[in-house]
Every structure is written in C-alpha cells, then in structure tokens.
XYZ file of C-alpha atoms in Angstrom:
674
model
C 130.606 77.326 33.517
C 132.909 79.180 35.920
C 133.124 78.929 39.682
C 131.220 82.213 39.978
C 128.335 80.842 37.917
C 128.222 77.637 39.978
C 128.185 79.699 43.172
C 125.333 81.820 41.812
C 123.353 78.700 40.861
C 123.863 77.087 44.291
C 122.961 80.339 46.039
C 119.772 80.668 44.006
C 118.871 77.026 44.567
C 119.420 77.336 48.334
C 117.347 80.514 48.548
C 114.530 78.705 46.805
C 114.684 75.558 48.933
C 115.955 76.826 52.301
C 112.521 77.381 53.839
C 111.042 74.233 52.329
C 113.947 72.144 53.594
C 113.865 73.368 57.193
C 110.079 73.180 57.461
C 110.067 69.592 56.163
C 112.931 68.817 58.562
C 110.759 70.149 61.388
C 107.951 67.801 60.315
C 110.374 64.871 60.086
C 111.628 65.523 63.638
C 108.044 65.561 64.918
C 107.296 62.235 63.234
C 110.526 60.719 64.571
C 109.714 61.792 68.140
C 106.167 60.478 67.822
C 107.400 57.050 66.740
C 110.481 56.592 68.898
C 110.417 58.909 71.945
C 108.098 56.671 73.990
C 110.360 53.674 73.389
C 112.830 55.115 75.902
C 110.586 53.690 78.620
C 111.466 50.110 77.729
C 114.602 50.449 75.587
C 118.049 51.082 77.025
C 119.898 51.207 73.714
C 122.680 53.757 73.370
C 121.729 54.754 69.839
C 118.008 55.224 70.497
C 118.701 57.503 73.456
C 121.237 59.497 71.449
C 118.957 59.993 68.428
C 115.960 60.931 70.600
C 118.180 63.409 72.463
C 119.349 64.981 69.187
C 115.801 65.098 67.797
C 114.401 66.606 71.006
C 117.043 69.351 71.096
C 116.770 70.025 67.357
C 112.972 70.077 67.054
C 112.395 73.398 68.853
C 115.415 75.062 67.259
C 114.498 74.016 63.725
C 110.881 75.158 64.187
C 112.024 78.493 65.633
C 114.537 78.969 62.817
C 111.834 78.192 60.255
C 109.492 80.729 61.834
C 112.167 83.392 61.549
C 112.743 82.727 57.849
C 108.996 82.559 57.242
C 108.328 85.891 58.946
C 110.967 87.508 56.762
C 109.735 86.088 53.464
C 105.955 86.246 53.874
C 104.406 89.230 52.213
C 107.606 90.504 50.623
C 105.556 91.155 47.534
C 101.852 91.409 46.810
C 99.982 88.797 44.862
C 96.533 87.445 44.213
C 94.982 84.441 42.563
C 95.210 86.010 39.071
C 98.800 87.194 39.388
C 100.867 84.303 40.759
C 104.154 85.138 42.453
C 106.942 82.538 42.460
C 107.960 83.659 45.951
C 104.479 83.367 47.460
C 104.162 81.171 50.581
C 100.927 79.883 52.219
C 100.019 81.853 55.352
C 99.251 78.769 57.445
C 102.837 77.514 57.456
C 103.566 79.794 60.440
C 100.854 78.349 62.768
C 101.830 74.813 61.692
C 105.311 75.539 63.046
C 103.680 76.813 66.227
C 101.997 73.390 66.533
C 105.389 71.752 66.024
C 106.726 73.775 68.948
C 103.939 72.239 71.035
C 105.585 68.870 70.456
C 104.053 65.386 70.201
C 102.195 63.621 73.011
C 104.977 61.054 73.414
C 107.586 63.475 74.819
C 107.470 66.807 76.635
C 110.748 66.593 78.568
C 113.906 64.661 77.838
C 115.105 64.759 81.452
C 113.666 65.708 84.841
C 115.490 69.041 84.710
C 113.580 70.071 81.568
C 110.387 70.272 83.612
C 111.938 73.013 85.738
C 112.265 75.181 82.599
C 108.508 75.568 82.072
C 108.705 79.317 82.719
C 111.260 79.668 79.926
C 108.926 77.782 77.590
C 106.098 80.114 78.612
C 108.215 83.107 77.601
C 109.103 81.371 74.338
C 105.409 80.733 73.706
C 104.726 84.456 73.942
C 107.557 85.335 71.587
C 106.731 82.592 69.055
C 103.041 83.554 69.009
C 104.084 87.136 68.242
C 106.353 85.959 65.407
C 103.676 83.663 63.978
C 101.060 86.410 64.210
C 103.456 88.849 62.529
C 103.929 86.367 59.682
C 100.146 86.006 59.510
C 99.703 89.798 59.215
C 102.262 89.997 56.418
C 100.237 87.391 54.561
C 97.167 89.548 55.133
C 98.882 92.491 53.451
C 99.897 90.258 50.552
C 96.232 89.357 49.864
C 96.659 85.604 50.297
C 93.477 84.075 48.807
C 93.552 81.228 51.384
C 94.347 83.290 54.456
C 91.400 81.835 56.393
C 93.050 78.383 56.425
C 95.552 79.669 59.016
C 92.849 80.470 61.616
C 91.989 76.902 62.820
C 95.681 75.903 62.699
C 96.506 78.919 64.869
C 93.992 77.636 67.436
C 95.457 74.100 67.314
C 98.995 75.445 67.683
C 98.050 77.506 70.744
C 96.333 74.475 72.302
C 99.305 72.147 71.707
C 101.955 74.597 72.899
C 99.884 75.636 75.921
C 99.276 71.996 76.808
C 103.013 71.284 76.674
C 103.769 74.153 79.049
C 101.005 72.993 81.394
C 102.461 69.473 81.490
C 105.997 70.782 82.090
C 104.731 73.000 84.902
C 102.741 70.221 86.580
C 105.827 67.941 86.484
C 108.178 70.543 87.990
C 109.321 69.827 91.529
C 107.442 72.723 93.131
C 104.114 71.973 91.454
C 104.558 68.249 91.892
C 105.041 68.682 95.610
C 102.008 70.961 95.798
C 99.797 68.469 93.970
C 101.077 65.602 96.086
C 99.866 67.329 99.243
C 96.386 66.938 97.794
C 97.016 63.288 96.905
C 98.379 62.654 100.382
C 95.153 63.995 101.879
C 93.138 61.802 99.502
C 95.167 58.770 100.541
C 94.651 59.641 104.180
C 90.886 59.924 103.726
C 90.868 56.665 101.744
C 92.502 54.794 104.614
C 90.659 56.581 107.410
C 88.021 53.854 107.155
C 90.598 51.537 108.704
C 91.844 51.776 112.248
C 95.496 51.104 113.059
C 94.426 48.122 115.105
C 92.777 46.614 112.017
C 95.962 47.010 110.014
C 98.105 45.561 112.778
C 95.673 42.659 113.107
C 95.868 41.902 109.373
C 99.652 42.261 109.467
C 99.968 39.830 112.374
C 97.860 37.204 110.564
C 100.637 35.871 108.382
C 98.404 33.387 106.584
C 95.662 35.859 105.713
C 95.239 37.128 102.159
C 94.676 40.704 101.042
C 90.998 39.992 100.239
C 89.716 41.960 103.225
C 91.769 44.999 102.292
C 90.918 44.787 98.590
C 87.224 44.663 99.386
C 87.399 47.693 101.664
C 89.345 49.614 99.017
C 86.662 48.895 96.408
C 88.922 46.826 94.144
C 87.035 43.564 94.506
C 84.697 44.334 91.564
C 87.579 44.910 89.159
C 87.963 42.192 86.530
C 90.946 39.915 87.287
C 92.837 40.963 84.130
C 92.887 44.601 85.276
C 93.418 44.161 89.003
C 97.161 44.739 88.743
C 96.568 48.121 87.048
C 94.494 49.394 89.957
C 96.958 48.096 92.508
C 99.751 49.803 90.573
C 97.692 53.018 90.478
C 97.217 52.883 94.239
C 100.958 52.393 94.665
C 101.628 55.205 92.186
C 99.752 57.662 94.385
C 101.989 56.612 97.274
C 105.100 56.897 95.121
C 104.114 60.427 94.112
C 104.080 61.366 97.777
C 107.514 59.802 98.262
C 108.885 61.480 95.120
C 107.842 64.849 96.550
C 109.978 64.066 99.640
C 106.922 63.713 101.862
C 106.267 60.886 104.306
C 103.689 58.110 104.327
C 101.644 57.262 107.359
C 101.514 53.736 108.781
C 98.167 52.945 107.145
C 99.490 53.726 103.648
C 102.541 51.499 103.568
C 100.920 48.822 105.708
C 98.243 48.579 103.008
C 100.810 48.206 100.234
C 102.703 45.668 102.352
C 99.533 43.611 102.827
C 98.898 43.642 99.069
C 102.470 42.658 98.182
C 103.047 40.157 100.957
C 101.145 37.282 99.393
C 102.142 37.900 95.818
C 104.788 36.041 93.924
C 108.041 37.817 93.109
C 107.018 37.990 89.445
C 103.676 39.648 90.241
C 105.246 42.057 92.751
C 107.852 43.242 90.240
C 105.183 43.482 87.552
C 103.120 45.892 89.655
C 106.223 48.004 90.292
C 106.959 48.065 86.540
C 103.471 49.367 85.745
C 103.737 51.924 88.533
C 107.041 53.204 87.147
C 105.367 53.400 83.729
C 102.745 55.712 85.232
C 105.486 57.909 86.667
C 107.316 58.046 83.345
C 104.151 59.242 81.599
C 103.541 61.982 84.170
C 107.120 63.283 84.123
C 108.016 63.033 80.437
C 104.862 62.860 78.257
C 101.439 64.411 77.774
C 99.789 61.030 78.369
C 98.335 60.883 81.859
C 95.120 60.202 83.739
C 92.062 60.336 81.453
C 90.256 63.660 81.877
C 87.408 65.215 79.894
C 89.360 68.445 79.343
C 92.253 66.509 77.793
C 89.920 64.631 75.430
C 88.247 67.897 74.373
C 91.606 69.527 73.608
C 92.701 66.548 71.526
C 89.396 66.538 69.619
C 89.534 70.290 68.930
C 93.136 70.067 67.685
C 92.290 67.206 65.337
C 89.173 68.964 64.009
C 91.187 72.141 63.418
C 93.745 70.326 61.262
C 91.087 68.332 59.383
C 89.041 71.463 58.660
C 92.197 73.267 57.517
C 93.040 70.426 55.119
C 89.504 70.393 53.691
C 89.489 74.171 53.326
C 92.891 74.132 51.627
C 91.815 71.364 49.223
C 88.627 73.255 48.398
C 90.577 76.472 47.934
C 93.043 74.783 45.618
C 90.213 73.544 43.410
C 89.096 77.150 42.911
C 92.472 78.932 43.025
C 94.859 76.366 41.599
C 97.238 79.115 40.433
C 97.634 80.739 43.865
C 100.796 78.809 44.727
C 103.562 76.956 42.986
C 103.336 73.163 42.773
C 106.185 72.793 45.276
C 104.406 74.967 47.869
C 101.191 73.004 47.346
C 103.015 69.697 47.869
C 104.751 70.942 51.029
C 101.422 72.296 52.327
C 99.691 68.958 51.870
C 102.597 67.181 53.581
C 102.391 69.547 56.572
C 98.621 69.229 56.957
C 98.441 65.475 56.420
C 101.473 64.987 58.695
C 99.818 67.055 61.438
C 96.611 65.013 61.168
C 98.501 61.711 61.293
C 100.416 62.891 64.359
C 97.156 63.882 66.072
C 95.507 60.561 65.216
C 98.551 58.639 66.444
C 98.456 60.624 69.697
C 94.763 59.826 70.153
C 95.310 56.120 69.455
C 98.353 56.092 71.732
C 96.206 57.515 74.536
C 93.360 55.086 73.823
C 95.690 52.094 74.110
C 97.630 53.438 77.097
C 97.565 52.039 80.633
C 95.642 55.162 81.704
C 92.801 54.370 79.287
C 92.809 50.722 80.398
C 92.677 51.895 84.012
C 89.682 54.117 83.283
C 87.830 51.459 81.281
C 88.205 48.746 83.913
C 87.364 51.249 86.644
C 83.857 51.739 85.248
C 82.996 48.200 86.487
C 80.397 47.646 83.750
C 80.123 44.646 81.387
C 80.380 46.734 78.194
C 83.489 48.579 79.397
C 85.023 45.307 80.570
C 84.435 43.827 77.111
C 86.118 46.826 75.469
C 89.009 46.476 77.908
C 89.531 42.797 77.082
C 89.303 43.499 73.345
C 91.859 46.312 73.422
C 94.168 44.558 75.863
C 94.378 41.425 73.739
C 94.700 43.246 70.396
C 97.862 42.927 68.349
C 97.823 46.674 67.698
C 98.244 47.405 71.392
C 101.154 44.986 71.487
C 102.725 46.925 68.618
C 102.236 50.295 70.334
C 103.141 49.209 73.837
C 105.465 46.277 73.114
C 104.002 44.658 76.287
C 106.888 46.115 78.273
C 107.158 48.823 80.925
C 110.937 48.736 81.235
C 113.904 47.100 79.581
C 113.925 44.120 81.980
C 117.716 43.862 81.742
C 120.814 44.811 83.693
C 123.766 46.490 82.026
C 127.032 44.650 82.602
C 130.533 46.030 83.123
C 133.339 43.757 84.260
C 136.338 45.788 85.368
C 138.956 43.130 84.689
C 137.764 42.143 81.212
C 137.279 45.805 80.259
C 140.915 46.563 81.070
C 142.380 43.446 79.485
C 140.475 43.877 76.192
C 140.526 47.654 75.786
C 143.493 47.584 73.394
C 141.466 46.298 70.462
C 142.089 48.174 67.220
C 138.424 49.146 67.031
C 135.606 48.740 69.504
C 132.244 50.536 69.519
C 132.580 50.963 73.288
C 135.522 53.296 72.640
C 133.194 55.680 70.792
C 130.700 55.487 73.628
C 133.366 56.263 76.199
C 134.571 59.237 74.165
C 131.031 60.590 74.227
C 130.927 60.000 77.970
C 127.835 57.896 77.564
C 128.492 54.267 78.286
C 130.790 51.646 79.788
C 128.269 48.914 78.982
C 129.824 45.698 77.707
C 126.694 43.557 77.514
C 123.186 43.079 78.902
C 121.832 40.424 81.209
C 118.119 39.663 81.583
C 116.766 40.075 85.115
C 115.789 36.463 85.665
C 112.837 35.213 87.660
C 115.298 33.482 90.039
C 116.923 36.825 90.796
C 113.557 38.492 91.372
C 112.654 35.710 93.812
C 115.948 36.101 95.665
C 115.515 39.875 95.984
C 111.877 39.626 97.039
C 112.565 36.962 99.650
C 115.399 38.973 101.205
C 113.246 42.099 101.300
C 110.433 40.216 103.011
C 112.970 38.879 105.498
C 114.072 42.435 106.262
C 110.458 43.485 106.682
C 109.779 40.586 109.056
C 112.465 41.934 111.366
C 110.737 45.295 111.715
C 107.494 45.721 113.641
C 105.423 48.907 113.290
C 103.484 48.008 116.400
C 106.555 47.871 118.642
C 108.428 51.183 118.597
C 110.955 50.314 121.269
C 114.554 49.864 120.222
C 115.607 46.272 119.746
C 119.125 46.016 118.223
C 119.121 44.007 115.012
C 115.342 43.552 114.992
C 113.291 46.728 115.212
C 115.658 49.506 114.231
C 114.646 50.474 110.693
C 117.724 52.625 110.190
C 119.957 49.719 111.137
C 118.091 47.343 108.820
C 118.445 49.764 105.906
C 122.164 50.122 106.654
C 122.849 46.409 106.099
C 125.138 45.869 103.130
C 126.204 42.271 103.517
C 126.914 42.036 107.246
C 123.493 40.512 107.974
C 124.099 37.700 105.477
C 127.676 37.099 106.617
C 126.594 37.160 110.245
C 123.874 34.624 109.517
C 126.551 32.300 108.108
C 128.760 32.968 111.165
C 131.566 34.376 109.025
C 131.819 37.876 110.485
C 135.243 37.192 111.958
C 136.614 36.057 108.605
C 134.688 38.314 106.175
C 133.177 41.125 108.228
C 136.000 43.551 107.396
C 134.991 43.492 103.712
C 131.532 45.003 104.294
C 132.272 47.379 107.149
C 134.329 49.884 105.137
C 133.475 53.533 105.667
C 133.150 53.932 101.887
C 130.501 51.691 100.341
C 132.239 51.880 96.955
C 135.347 50.285 98.466
C 133.298 47.261 99.538
C 131.614 47.161 96.143
C 134.909 47.043 94.228
C 136.604 44.472 96.442
C 133.571 42.156 96.268
C 133.487 42.641 92.501
C 137.143 41.600 92.198
C 136.664 38.697 94.609
C 133.519 37.436 92.857
C 135.270 37.537 89.487
C 138.324 35.628 90.766
C 136.202 33.019 92.552
C 134.118 32.517 89.440
C 137.177 31.754 87.313
C 138.570 29.478 90.016
C 135.372 27.460 90.223
C 134.202 27.523 86.611
C 136.656 24.921 85.271
C 135.510 22.559 88.042
C 132.086 22.485 86.359
C 133.534 21.168 83.124
C 133.742 24.554 81.449
C 130.070 24.430 80.516
C 128.207 27.632 81.367
C 124.967 25.654 81.700
C 126.458 23.761 84.652
C 127.205 26.898 86.644
C 125.075 27.140 89.768
C 122.226 29.739 89.480
C 123.568 31.574 92.539
C 126.892 31.932 90.749
C 125.200 33.398 87.666
C 123.204 35.844 89.770
C 126.316 36.866 91.695
C 128.252 37.624 88.506
C 125.313 39.536 86.987
C 124.746 41.674 90.092
C 128.475 42.236 90.527
C 128.875 43.521 86.959
C 125.673 45.545 87.248
C 126.797 47.350 90.398
C 130.121 48.282 88.770
C 128.188 49.588 85.761
C 126.252 51.836 88.167
C 129.534 53.009 89.661
C 130.863 53.931 86.202
C 127.809 55.317 84.405
C 125.270 56.137 87.140
C 127.229 57.087 90.287
C 124.300 59.303 91.335
C 122.337 56.080 92.001
C 124.919 54.967 94.586
C 125.863 56.382 98.002
C 128.370 59.216 97.814
C 132.049 58.377 98.076
C 135.267 58.359 96.106
C 134.089 55.469 93.966
C 135.276 56.951 90.664
C 138.813 57.434 91.962
C 138.876 53.931 93.452
C 137.648 52.538 90.154
C 140.351 54.375 88.175
C 143.114 53.246 90.531
C 141.843 49.668 90.419
C 141.893 49.804 86.610
C 145.520 50.982 86.731
C 146.478 48.125 89.043
C 144.642 45.564 86.893
C 146.518 46.778 83.815
C 149.846 46.839 85.659
C 149.472 43.300 87.014
C 147.538 41.922 84.040
C 149.995 39.074 83.364
C 149.869 37.773 86.934
C 146.098 38.212 87.062
C 145.610 36.209 83.868
C 147.635 33.333 85.323
C 145.539 33.392 88.490
C 142.146 33.322 86.765
C 143.373 30.547 84.465
C 144.449 28.502 87.473
C 148.153 28.760 86.618
C 149.206 30.208 89.994
C 147.860 30.751 93.482
C 146.770 33.951 95.181
C 149.330 34.117 97.983
C 152.239 35.424 95.935
C 149.987 37.794 94.015
C 148.613 39.270 97.240
C 152.122 39.794 98.623
C 153.136 41.626 95.443
C 150.050 43.837 95.566
C 150.674 44.668 99.211
C 154.102 46.027 98.298
C 153.450 47.637 94.919
C 149.688 48.190 94.578
C 147.785 51.430 95.187
C 146.141 51.917 98.569
C 143.043 53.370 96.924
C 142.747 50.431 94.518
C 140.370 47.579 95.279
C 142.559 44.911 93.689
C 144.568 44.052 96.808
C 141.593 43.768 99.159
C 139.555 42.043 96.456
C 142.231 39.367 96.002
C 142.511 39.019 99.751
C 138.743 38.578 100.002
C 138.780 36.006 97.181
C 141.305 33.947 99.130
C 139.109 34.146 102.250
C 136.043 33.040 100.268
C 137.898 30.129 98.723
C 139.116 29.084 102.168
C 135.484 28.490 103.184
C 135.561 25.511 100.837
C 139.173 24.364 101.242
C 139.451 24.847 105.019
C 135.956 25.041 106.519
C 134.381 22.256 104.492
C 131.714 24.301 102.720
C 130.103 23.179 99.491
C 130.598 25.502 96.529
C 126.833 25.951 96.263
C 126.638 27.275 99.817
C 129.469 29.710 99.143
C 127.804 31.108 96.021
C 124.426 31.337 97.738
C 126.051 33.510 100.399
C 127.830 35.648 97.776
C 124.587 36.189 95.837
C 122.780 37.255 99.022
C 125.603 39.670 99.866
C 125.197 41.269 96.436
C 121.440 41.557 96.913
C 122.030 43.254 100.251
C 124.469 45.675 98.612
C 121.847 46.374 95.948
C 119.162 47.110 98.547
C 121.576 49.308 100.498
C 122.313 51.356 97.376
C 118.593 51.520 96.507
C 117.639 52.989 99.866
C 120.452 55.566 99.927
C 119.594 57.502 96.777
C 117.169 60.362 96.127
C 113.908 59.835 94.232
C 114.837 62.461 91.636
C 117.820 60.362 90.563
C 115.649 57.267 90.354
C 113.070 59.151 88.265
C 115.777 60.243 85.841
C 116.750 56.610 85.222
C 113.291 55.981 83.714
C 114.385 57.733 80.512
C 117.042 55.078 79.896
C 114.760 52.054 80.041
C 114.701 51.936 83.844
C 117.142 50.445 86.323
C 116.795 47.390 88.540
C 117.988 49.439 91.526
C 115.052 51.835 91.020
C 112.508 49.020 91.019
C 114.093 47.546 94.148
C 113.987 50.952 95.852
C 110.280 51.333 95.139
C 109.528 47.768 96.166
C 111.288 48.452 99.475
C 109.243 51.593 100.052
C 105.983 49.726 99.491
C 107.081 47.107 101.977
C 107.689 49.886 104.499
C 111.481 49.697 104.191
C 112.047 53.407 103.746
C 112.876 56.193 106.148
C 110.055 58.184 104.552
C 107.580 55.811 106.158
C 106.189 57.731 109.096
C 106.439 55.998 112.475
C 104.099 57.997 114.666
C-alpha cells in the first residue's frame, strides 16, 4: 500500500469520525468540569487549576466547533427509515451541544473578569441558537424519522444557556452593585429595630454574650448544628455590600462584632470560611440561594432529557435501521451523559450549604431531621469534602529558592516557566496561628471606640490603627529606637523583605540551640517562619494582594545578592561566621534596592535583644510572630475586594480571610462612622 493509499484511508477515517470525536470530547469536558471545577474552592493544587482552566476554555470552543461541523453535515442527503444513509446524523445532536454551551452548575466563570463578559455570551447565545436551529431545519428536510426528539432537548439547551448568562450578568460588577443596594436596605431595615444606644450598651458590656442580639435577629430558634450557617449568611450579606464598594453603617458591623467577640478563634475563622464559600458560589457557579424558579428550571431540564431518552429508545425499537450503530451509541452516550450531569447538579444543590441554610431556616422538626440526616451523611462528605477552603499557606523562602535552583530537574522550574507558581511547599494554618491573629485583631478593635469620634492619637484613629505594620508591637516592647526603622519604610515591600531575611537568619542561628529537633522549636518561631514565607509567596505570585510598590524589583535584586553572596550566607546560617563582616561587605558591594543588607542588619539587631538586652529567645520570637501578624493585617486592609474575590478560585488565601474578619470586627475604612 502506497503513501497515497494510506493518506486516502486516514482522510476517509477522519471524515467518518471527526464529528463523533469532537462531540464526545465536548461531553467529556462537561463531565470533567462537573466533577472537578467545584474543587477549586478548597484545593490550591497547580495541576487542578491548570486542567480546569484548559477544560473551561476548551469546552465552549469544542461545542461551537462541533455545531459548525454538524450544521454542515446534517441533511446533506435525504433518507428515511427504509433507506438508511451511512452519513445520516440524529437531529438532536445540535441542541445537545447547545446544552453543553450552557455549562454545568459547578462553574460559570473561571475568574471574576469572565462575569463582565455576559453581554458577549448573550450575543453568542443568539448566534448558536441560530446555528442549532439551522441544523434542525436541515434535518427536517432530510426526513429524519426521530426529529421530534430534538424538541425537548432544544428547550433544555435554551434554559441552561440562558441560566448561565443570567448568572454571569448577576455576578458582574455593575449588577452586583445594583443588587447590593437592595441588600443594604434590607440590612438597614433588619437592624432598625435596634437603637445605636442599645448597640453601644451591648458593646460596652464586655462580659455579655451575643444572646440578646441573636434573639432579636430571630436566630435563637435555629438548631445548634446550623447556627453557624445563619451567622455566616448574615455576614455574607454584609460582605456583599463591602464587595460592591459600599459602606456599612455602625449597626451592621457592631452586630457582627458582637457575634464574633465571644467566639473562639476556630469558630470565628470557620464562619468566615463558610461566608467565603457563599461568595464563591455566587461569583463562579450556578449554585446559590434556593429559589422556586431555580428548582423549576432544573426539574424542566431533567424532564426534557429523560423524555428525549425515552422517545429515542422507543423510536429505535420501531426504526432500528434509521441510524448506524455508531450514531446510536454516541446518541445514547450524549443523552445518558446529559441526564447524569443534570442529576449530579440537582444532588450537588441539595447537599450544598444553601440547601442546608434553607432547611434549617424552616425551624420545623421534620426539616431539622432532614438537615441532620443530610449533614451527617457520608455522601455529603464526598461531595463537599467538609472544606470551604484549602486551609493552608503557600510557602516561598527566598534564600532556599536561590540556593537550590540549580538542580538538574525541578517541577518548580516548569511552573515558573508557565508563570504560575513560586510555591515550594504548603503549611497548614494552625489553630495557634488563628488564635494569635484573632487576639491581635481584637486588641486593635479594643483601641477603637465607635461611640467616641474625637481624635485620640494611637487609640481612636481607625486610619492610624489600620496603618500599623509592626510599629505597634515593637513600641509595646519598647524597641522602637532599635527596630523602628525596619517597619517605617515608605515601601511596605521593603519592610517585608528585610524582615523575611532577618527571620530566616535568626531561625538558623537559634535552631541548633534547640538540639536540631524541629519539634523543640518554639511555636512562635514556627508561626514566624510560616508567615514570613507566606508573605514572600504573595509578593511573588499574588502581588495584587499586597500594597503597591516596587516589590518585584526589590525581590529580584535581593535574589541577585543572595546568589552573589551565597557562600558567605551559607557560612552565616550554619554558624560558621558572624554577621558583622558580612554586613560590611554588603554595605560596600550589595544593591541598594536589595533587602539583603537591611535584612542582615535587622537580624543582628534582633539577636542583640538576647545577647545584649537579656531577652529570652521565646520573648524575641513572640515579638517577631506578632510583627508578622501585623504585617499580614496591614496587607489585608490595603487591598481591593475584587482581588480578594479572585483568590477564591485558587483555594482561598489566608490574607483574604483575615481581611474579611477585620471588616466584621469594624476594622475597615468602609465601616461608616456617622
């Protein structure tokens, strides 16, 4: 067989399988997105995000491409049930592809920006409906004996695509802001039953619980297992207002402060996690608050696909020669796949936090029993994974990254080439760290009084409190004269890098003193290292979550200096030499933009607290950990909500949860002070 014959055979084979291949690929992409797209909420893996991104971008293009091929091939020749045509294609394949363009319930937008493109999707809907209808008409001319099967699928496809556009539109910034005006008015009316004096009275009573407030808000009849969902829902309404760049009145954030004030750090963070889960659903999925219209649409779509499958099966029993065996197999796969996707979407909604919120909100014994049954079921654990975010911090240590980057092969090299990740490892956000953050935030809140509006330097100036990035902690330890220069830089990123270098050097100085056993390292030391590496990761991969500055350039110059002085730096961290000579060398030869010189200088000053001022190592590391928490809170409060919302698609970020926790404690400049 010659090359020409092989080419002819391949060409014929491809012509026969081209449409079948792309339409099955479209189904596969839908199934993949159904199963894995929602996992972005609690998974920060590089590969999952990459595959979901590829599937999301490919799904619409493959379905559109398939529609084009289908419109060209349908009806090219006439046929009927007594005169089978090898090229005959079922008419309902076109509306099935229209349903694919509607997408699964688990993902409507990959990023926040996709919601702004709803008008483009509306235009595409019009064009794709025309193409699908054109393909349907060509089937009509070809006398397809099962033409009627396409009618219910057409209806389901229109519903699913229209629903997707509606969700994208409602999540766009303009519509979101418009809807939040309504929510803000609802919140205002909800809290109008309280007077400001009542709130101030409850706030002043430090020992009081939130029972009074909960009772007035109608949450006292909620079963204990579901109370956190309703508190998170109340907070979510407030967050929606903040996300739309609106302001909250005193009564709103005083209420959230009263609810959070007496909770443990674990419970407070848990409520924030659930609240962020609500926001993820609204911005990136079709799963949202339970409404009758949504249930009706889901039921109609499912019934349309089921009726189409039954009609096709019945038609095949009477006209078993209408299509080729391959077309029949592909048809069954498309219909069964569509039904499974619809059922999965319905089950996913039934087991979602929104359904649990609705069930427990009915406040009836039967509904409470159903809630407890679903909540404790293993199936819900499988669907939800009992997580609302990844619960971890990405880690990037500048020094170790530079000193180990010359490996022959490292997966991080591939990630860097793709511009996706500088992540070296992950560290679980421990309960100790949550307690430290929560306690420092409550301390900040205690220094701000909403009753007293007069200016009181260091106590009642909210802007000044939010501008603290380590100076409050250092001042409390009476070290401003020795360390104040390190946190008062005009560029926050400069302080971040020098404290990162200093923390790393101090850790390697002190670690051998603990016998080289990581289990003997003080918890404050562990938290300091974790936060230090996490903040540098944000600087590298998520600079939009940090205050603006020349952080990237400082990072690059610091990396150059670390590589240039790697030999000396290795001797220092191994305890082979002191810092004095190294600092003198850096002063003469190092870059002015680099953070290595100032970081080494700061490390020497921190070590002198122990060697000269008589501090215990534990006290030093407690101060360092609190400085890092203050830097984290500073970064959290100096970033836009849109950037924080975008981080939800990568498993969530600790800085986002801290930012929201601060807002609910009233530590946000969007909290109205009238």
